[in-house]
Short mmCIF file of C-alpha atoms and ligand atoms in Angstrom, two decimals:
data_model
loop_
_atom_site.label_atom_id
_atom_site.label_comp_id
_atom_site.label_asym_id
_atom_site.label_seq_id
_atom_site.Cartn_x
_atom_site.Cartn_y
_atom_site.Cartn_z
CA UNK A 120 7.55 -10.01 -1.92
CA UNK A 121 4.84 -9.97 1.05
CA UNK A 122 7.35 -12.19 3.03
CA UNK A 123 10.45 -11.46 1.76
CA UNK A 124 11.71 -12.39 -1.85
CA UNK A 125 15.52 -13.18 -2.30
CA UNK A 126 17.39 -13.84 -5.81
CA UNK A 127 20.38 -13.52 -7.25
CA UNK A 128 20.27 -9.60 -7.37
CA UNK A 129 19.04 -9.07 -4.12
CA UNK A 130 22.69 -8.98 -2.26
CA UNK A 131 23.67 -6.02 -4.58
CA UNK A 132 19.62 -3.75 -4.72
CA UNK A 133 18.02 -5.58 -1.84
CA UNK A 134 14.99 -8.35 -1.51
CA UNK A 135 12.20 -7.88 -3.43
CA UNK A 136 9.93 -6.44 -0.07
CA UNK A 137 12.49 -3.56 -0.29
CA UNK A 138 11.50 -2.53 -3.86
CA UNK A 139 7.72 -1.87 -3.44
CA UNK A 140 7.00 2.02 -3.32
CA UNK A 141 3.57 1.59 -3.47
CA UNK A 142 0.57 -0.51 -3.49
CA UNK A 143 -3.05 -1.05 -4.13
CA UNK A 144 -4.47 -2.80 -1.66
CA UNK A 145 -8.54 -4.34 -1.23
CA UNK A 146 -8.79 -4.07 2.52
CA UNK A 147 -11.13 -6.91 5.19
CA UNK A 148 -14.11 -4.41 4.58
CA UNK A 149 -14.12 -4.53 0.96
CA UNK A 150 -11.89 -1.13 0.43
CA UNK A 151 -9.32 -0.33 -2.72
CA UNK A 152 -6.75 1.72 -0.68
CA UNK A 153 -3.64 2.81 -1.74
CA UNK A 154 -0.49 1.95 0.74
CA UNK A 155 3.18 4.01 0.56
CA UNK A 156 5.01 6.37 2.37
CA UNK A 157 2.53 8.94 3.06
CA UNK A 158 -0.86 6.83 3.04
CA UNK A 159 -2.15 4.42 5.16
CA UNK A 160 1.18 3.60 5.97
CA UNK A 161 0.66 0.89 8.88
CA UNK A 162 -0.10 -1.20 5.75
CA UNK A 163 2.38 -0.35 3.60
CA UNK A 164 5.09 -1.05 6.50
CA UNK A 165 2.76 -4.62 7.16
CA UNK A 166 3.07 -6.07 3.74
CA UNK A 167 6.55 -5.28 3.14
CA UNK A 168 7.61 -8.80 4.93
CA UNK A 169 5.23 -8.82 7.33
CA UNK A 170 3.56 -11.79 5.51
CA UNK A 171 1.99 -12.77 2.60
CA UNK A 172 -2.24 -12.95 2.68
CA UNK A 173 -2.74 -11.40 6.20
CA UNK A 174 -3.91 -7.62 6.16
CA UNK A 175 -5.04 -7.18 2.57
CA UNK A 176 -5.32 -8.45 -0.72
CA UNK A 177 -2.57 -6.69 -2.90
CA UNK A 178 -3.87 -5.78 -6.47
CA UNK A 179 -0.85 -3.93 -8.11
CA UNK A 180 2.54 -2.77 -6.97
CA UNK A 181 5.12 -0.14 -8.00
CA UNK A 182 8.33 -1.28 -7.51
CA UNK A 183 11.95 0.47 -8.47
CA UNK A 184 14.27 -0.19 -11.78
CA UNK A 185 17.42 -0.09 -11.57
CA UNK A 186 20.21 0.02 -14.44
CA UNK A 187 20.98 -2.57 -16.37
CA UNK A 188 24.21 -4.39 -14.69
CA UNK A 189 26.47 -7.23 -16.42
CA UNK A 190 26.92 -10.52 -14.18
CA UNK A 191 29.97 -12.67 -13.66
CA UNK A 192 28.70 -16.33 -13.20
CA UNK A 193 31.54 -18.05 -11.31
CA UNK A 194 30.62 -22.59 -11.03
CA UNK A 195 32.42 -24.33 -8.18
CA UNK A 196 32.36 -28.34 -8.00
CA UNK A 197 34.03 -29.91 -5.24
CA UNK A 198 33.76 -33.30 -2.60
CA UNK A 199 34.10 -31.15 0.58
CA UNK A 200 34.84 -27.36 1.17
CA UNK A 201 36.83 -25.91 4.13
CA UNK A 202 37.61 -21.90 3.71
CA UNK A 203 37.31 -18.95 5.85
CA UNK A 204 37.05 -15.93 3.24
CA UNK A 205 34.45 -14.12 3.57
CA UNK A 206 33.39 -14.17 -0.33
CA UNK A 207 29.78 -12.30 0.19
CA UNK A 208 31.87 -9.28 1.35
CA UNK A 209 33.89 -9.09 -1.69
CA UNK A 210 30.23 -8.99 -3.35
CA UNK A 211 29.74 -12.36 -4.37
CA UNK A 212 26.47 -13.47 -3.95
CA UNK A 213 24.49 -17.04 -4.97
CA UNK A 214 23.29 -20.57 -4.79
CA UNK A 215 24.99 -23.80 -3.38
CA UNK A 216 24.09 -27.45 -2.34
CA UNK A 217 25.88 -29.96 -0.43
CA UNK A 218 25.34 -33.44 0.73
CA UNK A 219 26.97 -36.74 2.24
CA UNK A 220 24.58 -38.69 0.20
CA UNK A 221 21.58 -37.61 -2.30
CA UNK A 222 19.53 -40.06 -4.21
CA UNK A 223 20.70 -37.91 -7.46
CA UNK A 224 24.30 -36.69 -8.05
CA UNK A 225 25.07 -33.52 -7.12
CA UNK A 226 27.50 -33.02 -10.34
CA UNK A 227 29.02 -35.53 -12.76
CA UNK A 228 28.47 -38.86 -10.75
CA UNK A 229 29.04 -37.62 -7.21
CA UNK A 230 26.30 -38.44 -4.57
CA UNK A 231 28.48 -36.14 -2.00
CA UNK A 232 29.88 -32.99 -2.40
CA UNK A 233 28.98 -29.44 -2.72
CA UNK A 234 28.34 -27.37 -5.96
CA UNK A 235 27.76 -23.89 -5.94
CA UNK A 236 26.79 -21.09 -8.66
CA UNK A 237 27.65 -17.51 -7.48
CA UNK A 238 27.70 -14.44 -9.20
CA UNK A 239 29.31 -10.86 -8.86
CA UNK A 240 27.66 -7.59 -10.44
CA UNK A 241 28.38 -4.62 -12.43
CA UNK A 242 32.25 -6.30 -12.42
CA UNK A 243 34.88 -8.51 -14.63
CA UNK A 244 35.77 -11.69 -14.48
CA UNK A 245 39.49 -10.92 -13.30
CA UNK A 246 37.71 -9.09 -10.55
CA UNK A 247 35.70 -12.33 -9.76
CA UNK A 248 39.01 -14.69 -9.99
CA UNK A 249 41.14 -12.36 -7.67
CA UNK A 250 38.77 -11.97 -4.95
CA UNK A 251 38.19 -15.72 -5.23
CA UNK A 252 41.99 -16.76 -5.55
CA UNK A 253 42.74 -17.18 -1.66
CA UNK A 254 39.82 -19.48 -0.79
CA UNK A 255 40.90 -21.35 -4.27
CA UNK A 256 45.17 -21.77 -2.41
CA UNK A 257 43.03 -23.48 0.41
CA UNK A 258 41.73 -25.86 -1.77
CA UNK A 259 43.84 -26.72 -4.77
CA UNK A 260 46.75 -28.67 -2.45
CA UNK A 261 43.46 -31.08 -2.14
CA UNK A 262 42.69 -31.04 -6.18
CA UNK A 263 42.95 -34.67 -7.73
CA UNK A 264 44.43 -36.05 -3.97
CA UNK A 265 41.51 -36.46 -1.75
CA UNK A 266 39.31 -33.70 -3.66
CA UNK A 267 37.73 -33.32 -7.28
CA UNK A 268 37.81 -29.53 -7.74
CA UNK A 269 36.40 -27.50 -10.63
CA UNK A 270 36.02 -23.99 -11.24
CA UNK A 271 34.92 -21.81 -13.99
CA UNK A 272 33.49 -18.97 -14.81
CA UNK A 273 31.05 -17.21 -17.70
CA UNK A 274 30.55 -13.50 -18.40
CA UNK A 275 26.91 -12.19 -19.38
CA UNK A 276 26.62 -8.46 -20.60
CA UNK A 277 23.26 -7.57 -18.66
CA UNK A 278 21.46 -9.35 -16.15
CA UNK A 279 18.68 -10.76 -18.44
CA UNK A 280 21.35 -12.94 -20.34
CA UNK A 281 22.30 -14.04 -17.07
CA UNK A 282 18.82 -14.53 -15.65
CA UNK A 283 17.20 -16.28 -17.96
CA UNK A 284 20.13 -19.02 -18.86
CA UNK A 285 21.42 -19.64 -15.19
CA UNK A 286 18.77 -18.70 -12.69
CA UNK A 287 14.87 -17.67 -14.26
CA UNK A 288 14.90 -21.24 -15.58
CA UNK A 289 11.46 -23.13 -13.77
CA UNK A 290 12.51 -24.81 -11.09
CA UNK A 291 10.63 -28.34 -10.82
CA UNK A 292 7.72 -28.05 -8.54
CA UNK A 293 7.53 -28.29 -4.26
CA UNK A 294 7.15 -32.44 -3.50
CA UNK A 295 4.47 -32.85 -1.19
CA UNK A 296 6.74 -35.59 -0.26
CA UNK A 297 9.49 -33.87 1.91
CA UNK A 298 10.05 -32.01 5.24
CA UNK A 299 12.30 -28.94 5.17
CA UNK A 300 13.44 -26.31 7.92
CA UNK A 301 16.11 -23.24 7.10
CA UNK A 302 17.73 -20.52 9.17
CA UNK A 303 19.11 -17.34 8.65
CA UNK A 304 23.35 -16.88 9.98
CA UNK A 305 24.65 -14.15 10.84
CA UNK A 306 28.66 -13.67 10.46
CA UNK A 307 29.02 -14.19 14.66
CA UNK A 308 27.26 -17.81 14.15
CA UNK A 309 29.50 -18.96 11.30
CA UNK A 310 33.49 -17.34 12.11
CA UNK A 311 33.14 -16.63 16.27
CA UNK A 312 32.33 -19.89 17.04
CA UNK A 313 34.07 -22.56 14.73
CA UNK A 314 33.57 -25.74 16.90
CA UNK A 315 29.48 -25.25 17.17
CA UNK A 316 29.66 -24.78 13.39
CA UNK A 317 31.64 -28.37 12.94
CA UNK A 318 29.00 -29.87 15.29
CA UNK A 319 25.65 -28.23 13.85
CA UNK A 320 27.16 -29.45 9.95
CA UNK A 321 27.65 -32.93 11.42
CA UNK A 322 23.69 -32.69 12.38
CA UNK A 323 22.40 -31.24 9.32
CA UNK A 324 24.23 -33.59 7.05
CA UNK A 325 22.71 -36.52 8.85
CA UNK A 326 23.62 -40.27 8.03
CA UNK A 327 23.95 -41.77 4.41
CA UNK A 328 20.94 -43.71 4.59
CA UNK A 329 18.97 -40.14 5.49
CA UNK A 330 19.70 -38.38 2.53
CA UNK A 331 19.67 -35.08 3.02
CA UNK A 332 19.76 -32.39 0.93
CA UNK A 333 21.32 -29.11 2.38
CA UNK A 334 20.75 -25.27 0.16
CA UNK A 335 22.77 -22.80 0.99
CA UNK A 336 21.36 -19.01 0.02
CA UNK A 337 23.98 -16.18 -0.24
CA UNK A 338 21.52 -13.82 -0.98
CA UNK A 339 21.69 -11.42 1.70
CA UNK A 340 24.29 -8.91 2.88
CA UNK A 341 25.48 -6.04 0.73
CA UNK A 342 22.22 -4.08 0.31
CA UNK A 343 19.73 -5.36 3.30
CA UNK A 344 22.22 -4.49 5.55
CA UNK A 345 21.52 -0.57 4.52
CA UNK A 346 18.54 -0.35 5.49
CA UNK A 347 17.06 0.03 8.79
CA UNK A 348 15.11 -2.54 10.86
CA UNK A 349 12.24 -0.74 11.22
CA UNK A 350 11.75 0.17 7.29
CA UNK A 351 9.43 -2.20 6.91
CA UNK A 352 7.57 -5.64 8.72
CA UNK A 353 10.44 -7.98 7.09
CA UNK A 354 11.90 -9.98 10.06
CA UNK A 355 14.65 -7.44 11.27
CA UNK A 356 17.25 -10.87 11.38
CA UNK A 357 17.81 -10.12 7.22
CA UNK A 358 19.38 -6.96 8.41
CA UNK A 359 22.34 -9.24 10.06
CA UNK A 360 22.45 -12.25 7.84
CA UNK A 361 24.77 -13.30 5.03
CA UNK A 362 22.92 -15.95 3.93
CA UNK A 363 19.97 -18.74 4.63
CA UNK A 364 20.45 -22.38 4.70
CA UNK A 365 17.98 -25.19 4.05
CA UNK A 366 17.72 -28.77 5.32
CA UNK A 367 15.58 -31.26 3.80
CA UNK A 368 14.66 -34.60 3.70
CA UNK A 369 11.91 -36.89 1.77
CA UNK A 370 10.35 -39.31 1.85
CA UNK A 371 9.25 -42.61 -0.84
CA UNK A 372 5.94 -43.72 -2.30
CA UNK A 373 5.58 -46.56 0.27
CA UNK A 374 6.54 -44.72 3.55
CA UNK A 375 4.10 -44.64 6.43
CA UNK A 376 2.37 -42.14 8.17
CA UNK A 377 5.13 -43.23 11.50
CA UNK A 378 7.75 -42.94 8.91
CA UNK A 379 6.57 -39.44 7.62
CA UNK A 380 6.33 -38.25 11.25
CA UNK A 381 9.83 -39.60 12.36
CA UNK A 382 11.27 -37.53 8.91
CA UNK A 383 9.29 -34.54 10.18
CA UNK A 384 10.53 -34.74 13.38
CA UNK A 385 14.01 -34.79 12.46
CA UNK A 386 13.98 -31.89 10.17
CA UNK A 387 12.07 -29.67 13.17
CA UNK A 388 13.25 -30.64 16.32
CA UNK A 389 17.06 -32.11 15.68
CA UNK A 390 18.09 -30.27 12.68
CA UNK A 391 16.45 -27.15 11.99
CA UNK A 392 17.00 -26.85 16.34
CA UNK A 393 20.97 -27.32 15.62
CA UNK A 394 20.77 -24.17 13.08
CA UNK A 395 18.99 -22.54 15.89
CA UNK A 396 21.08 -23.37 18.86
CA UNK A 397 24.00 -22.17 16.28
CA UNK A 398 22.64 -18.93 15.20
CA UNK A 399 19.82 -18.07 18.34
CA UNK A 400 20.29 -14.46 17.07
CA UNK A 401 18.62 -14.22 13.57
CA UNK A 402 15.36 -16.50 12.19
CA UNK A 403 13.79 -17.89 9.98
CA UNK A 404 13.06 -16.72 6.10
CA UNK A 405 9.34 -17.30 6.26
CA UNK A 406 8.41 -18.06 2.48
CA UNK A 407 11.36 -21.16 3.06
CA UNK A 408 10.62 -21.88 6.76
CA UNK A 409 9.38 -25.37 8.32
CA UNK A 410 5.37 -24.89 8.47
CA UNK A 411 5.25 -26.66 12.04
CA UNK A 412 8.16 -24.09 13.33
CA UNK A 413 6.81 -24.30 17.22
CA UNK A 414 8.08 -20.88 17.81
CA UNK A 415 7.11 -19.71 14.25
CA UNK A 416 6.18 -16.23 15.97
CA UNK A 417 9.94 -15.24 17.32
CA UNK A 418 11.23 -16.76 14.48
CA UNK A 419 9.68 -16.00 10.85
CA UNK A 420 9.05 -12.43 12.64
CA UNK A 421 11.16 -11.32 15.26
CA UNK A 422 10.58 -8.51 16.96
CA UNK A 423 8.43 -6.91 14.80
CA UNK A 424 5.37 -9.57 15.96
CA UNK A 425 3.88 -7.31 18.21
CA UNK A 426 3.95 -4.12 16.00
CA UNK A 427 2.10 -6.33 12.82
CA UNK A 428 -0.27 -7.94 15.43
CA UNK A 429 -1.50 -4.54 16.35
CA UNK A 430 -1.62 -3.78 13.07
CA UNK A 431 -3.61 -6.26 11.89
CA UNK A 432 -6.07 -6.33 14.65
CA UNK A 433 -6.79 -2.70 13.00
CA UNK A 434 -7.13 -3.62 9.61
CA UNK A 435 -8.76 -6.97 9.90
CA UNK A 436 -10.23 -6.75 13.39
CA UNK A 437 -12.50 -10.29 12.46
CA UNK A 438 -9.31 -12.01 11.64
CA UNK A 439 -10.88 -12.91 7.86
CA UNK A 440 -7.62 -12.84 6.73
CA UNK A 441 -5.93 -16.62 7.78
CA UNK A 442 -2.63 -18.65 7.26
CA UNK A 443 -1.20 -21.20 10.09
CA UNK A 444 1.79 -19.51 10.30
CA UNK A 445 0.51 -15.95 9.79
CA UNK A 446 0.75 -13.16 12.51
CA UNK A 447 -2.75 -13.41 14.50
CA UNK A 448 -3.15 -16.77 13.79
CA UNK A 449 -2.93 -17.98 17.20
CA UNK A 450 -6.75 -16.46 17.53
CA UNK A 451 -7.37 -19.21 15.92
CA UNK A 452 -7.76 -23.40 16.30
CA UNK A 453 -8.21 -25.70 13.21
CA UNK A 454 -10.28 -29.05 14.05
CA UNK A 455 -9.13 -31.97 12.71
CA UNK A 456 -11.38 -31.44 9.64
CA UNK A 457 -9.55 -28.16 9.45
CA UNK A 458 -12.43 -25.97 9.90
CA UNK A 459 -11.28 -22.71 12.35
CA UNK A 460 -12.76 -22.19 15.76
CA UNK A 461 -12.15 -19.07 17.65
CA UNK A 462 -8.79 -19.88 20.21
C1 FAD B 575 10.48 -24.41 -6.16
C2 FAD B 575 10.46 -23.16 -5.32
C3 FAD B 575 11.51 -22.24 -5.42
C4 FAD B 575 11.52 -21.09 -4.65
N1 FAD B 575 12.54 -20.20 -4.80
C5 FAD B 575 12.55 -19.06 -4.12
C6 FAD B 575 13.57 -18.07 -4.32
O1 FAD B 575 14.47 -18.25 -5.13
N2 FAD B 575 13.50 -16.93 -3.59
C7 FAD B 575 12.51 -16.70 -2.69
O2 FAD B 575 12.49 -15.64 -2.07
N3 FAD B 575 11.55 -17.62 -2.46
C8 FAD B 575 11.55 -18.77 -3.14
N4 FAD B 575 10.55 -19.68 -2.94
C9 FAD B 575 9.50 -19.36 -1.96
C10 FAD B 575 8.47 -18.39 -2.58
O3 FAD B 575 8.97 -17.09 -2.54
C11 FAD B 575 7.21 -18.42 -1.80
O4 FAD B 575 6.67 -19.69 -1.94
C12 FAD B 575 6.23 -17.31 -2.20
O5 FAD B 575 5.27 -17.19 -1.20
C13 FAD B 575 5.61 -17.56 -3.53
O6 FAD B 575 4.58 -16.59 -3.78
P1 FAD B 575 3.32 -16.92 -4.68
O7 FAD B 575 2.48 -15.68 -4.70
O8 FAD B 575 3.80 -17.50 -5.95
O9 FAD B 575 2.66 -18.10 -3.85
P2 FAD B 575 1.23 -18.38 -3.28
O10 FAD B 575 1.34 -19.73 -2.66
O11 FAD B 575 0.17 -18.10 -4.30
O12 FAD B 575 1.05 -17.32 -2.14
C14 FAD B 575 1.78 -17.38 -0.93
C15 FAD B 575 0.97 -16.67 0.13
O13 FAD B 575 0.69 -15.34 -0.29
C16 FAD B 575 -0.70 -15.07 -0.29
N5 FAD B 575 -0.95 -14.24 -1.47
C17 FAD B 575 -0.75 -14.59 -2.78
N6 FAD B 575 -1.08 -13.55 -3.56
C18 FAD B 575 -1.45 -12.52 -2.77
C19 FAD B 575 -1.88 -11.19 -3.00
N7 FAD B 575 -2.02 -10.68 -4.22
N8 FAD B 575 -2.17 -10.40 -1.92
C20 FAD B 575 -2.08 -10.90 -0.67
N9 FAD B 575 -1.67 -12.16 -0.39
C21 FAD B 575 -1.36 -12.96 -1.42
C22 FAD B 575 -1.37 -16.43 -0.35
O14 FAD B 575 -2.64 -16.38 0.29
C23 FAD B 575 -0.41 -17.30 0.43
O15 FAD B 575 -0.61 -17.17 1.82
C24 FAD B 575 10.50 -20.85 -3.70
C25 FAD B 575 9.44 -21.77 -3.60
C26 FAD B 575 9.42 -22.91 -4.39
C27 FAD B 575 8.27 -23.88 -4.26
#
């Protein structure tokens, strides 16, 4: 929530930053202060996206309901995917994963292809299978040629049916084994400029032997684009951006430190940078962002760095409040024991 907070719902009502209307808040000097519209507002507009852990501890929130909404869950399965509908505008929103080689399959026994869940709101399914149908033509000529394509779709009567069988299940736990970098697109960086795009995927999908992993969040749109950049400290490049898209890679039980580092180096400065060069516009999500981002101040916050550094050299003028990738951390230098020294 403090950094951003994206689901399956939050195309249609928003992230989860966008929900808070209030909060209780234990400020640096040891005060319970309440944070909204009308009081002490710098910090309510601060830990709306601004960052999680940086200008106060939050205690409680008050966040908006909305009604109950059924879901159409549609499940795509196929090798390789080449479309140009733009499905989030028809209100599709969703999860999918793609790679040229994964140490697990992806579906069935394919190592490569793409799979994706994505769901529509408050519709039907005939609603969900129309506005899909013309990125479907595209494909089908390919079905059972060069392509394995499957589609189907399930119907859930409110969101919690839909929630809790397709997308509140516990995902497995972050490997401290693996290196991953994401970036926010914008529709300019994925239909204006089609020959970057073929050149950034041929980056990000790296060689067999790599395998990587690639995530691809439609989460945004609908909703975030509503509201206003300044409404809050969430990194103004949601405003613009359809979706997010991860790259990862890991590493095994017997790699070395050099072979870490070269896997590091790869996600940060030749494949996270292609998502960059492609979409120089938007940023970085930071709760999913690489944690050695070298320009992790333009990107995880935009424009709105300078506003939440001023902000929190009011409300935590001794800088108690620490993260490495936090706004005002560059006051500060970690040894190599990882104790902090003043900058
Ligand atoms: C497997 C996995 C799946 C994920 N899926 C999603 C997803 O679907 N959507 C999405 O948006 N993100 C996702 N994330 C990212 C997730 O949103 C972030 O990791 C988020 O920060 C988790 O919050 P937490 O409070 O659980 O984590 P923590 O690690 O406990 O906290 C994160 C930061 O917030 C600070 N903090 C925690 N509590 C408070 C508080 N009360 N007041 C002030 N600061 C606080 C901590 O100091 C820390 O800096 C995923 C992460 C993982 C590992």
């Amino acid at each position: 929530m403090q950094g951003g907070g994206h689901g399956p719902a939050s195309r249609q009502f928003g992230l989860g930053t966008d929900q808070v209307l209030e909060a209780e808040v234990v400020t640096a000097d040891g005060k319970v202060i309440t944070a909204n519209p009308c009081s002490n507002t710098d910090i309510y507009w601060a830990i709306r996206g601004g960052g999680p852990g940086n200008y106060g501890v939050v205690t409680k929130t008050v966040i908006k309901a909305y009604p109950m909404v059924n879901v159409q869950a549609q499940h795509v399965a196929i090798a390789t995917l080449s479309a140009n509908t733009n499905l989030n505008d028809k209100g599709y929103a969703g999860y999918g994963q793609w790679s040229i080689n994964q140490p697990t399959p992806l579906f069935g026994t394919f190592t490569a292809g793409y799979v994706h869940g994505f769901y529509t709101f408050d519709k039907t399914v005939s609603y969900a299978q129309s506005t899909f149908a013309s990125t479907l033509q595209k494909l089908l000529p390919y079905n059972g040629t060069s392509l394995y394509i499957s589609v189907s779709y399930v119907s859930y009567p409110d969101y919690w049916s839909f929630y809790n069988t397709e997308s509140g299940v516990e995902p497995p736990v972050g490997s401290a084994n693996s290196a991953l970098g994401s970036r926010l697109f914008s529709r300019r960086a994925v239909q204006e400029d089609t020959a970057g795009l073929r050149s950034m995927l041929d980056v990000i999908a790296g060689t067999p032997d790599e395998y990587t992993a690639n995530n691809f969040e439609l989460v945004s749109g609908g909703a975030n684009f509503l509201k206003s950049d300044d409404y809050s400290g969430l990194n103004p490049a949601w405003r613009i951006s359809y979706f997010n898209h991860i790259v990862a890679r890991g590493w095994g039980p017997t790699a070395t430190q050099a072979d870490e580092d070269a896997v590091q180096h790869d996600i940060t400065y030749v494949k996270t940078a292609a998502m960059k060069e492609q979409a120089p516009e938007t940023g970085v999500y930071m709760n999913e962002g690489d944690r050695l981002d070298p320009d992790y101040e333009e990107d995880f916050y935009g424009e709105h760095y300078e506003r939440l550094s001023s902000i929190k050299a009011v409300v935590d003028p001794s800088g108690g409040f620490y993260c490495p990738t936090c706004v005002g951390s560059d006051q500060w230098k970690e040894d190599s024991t990882g104790r902090l020294c003043k900058a």
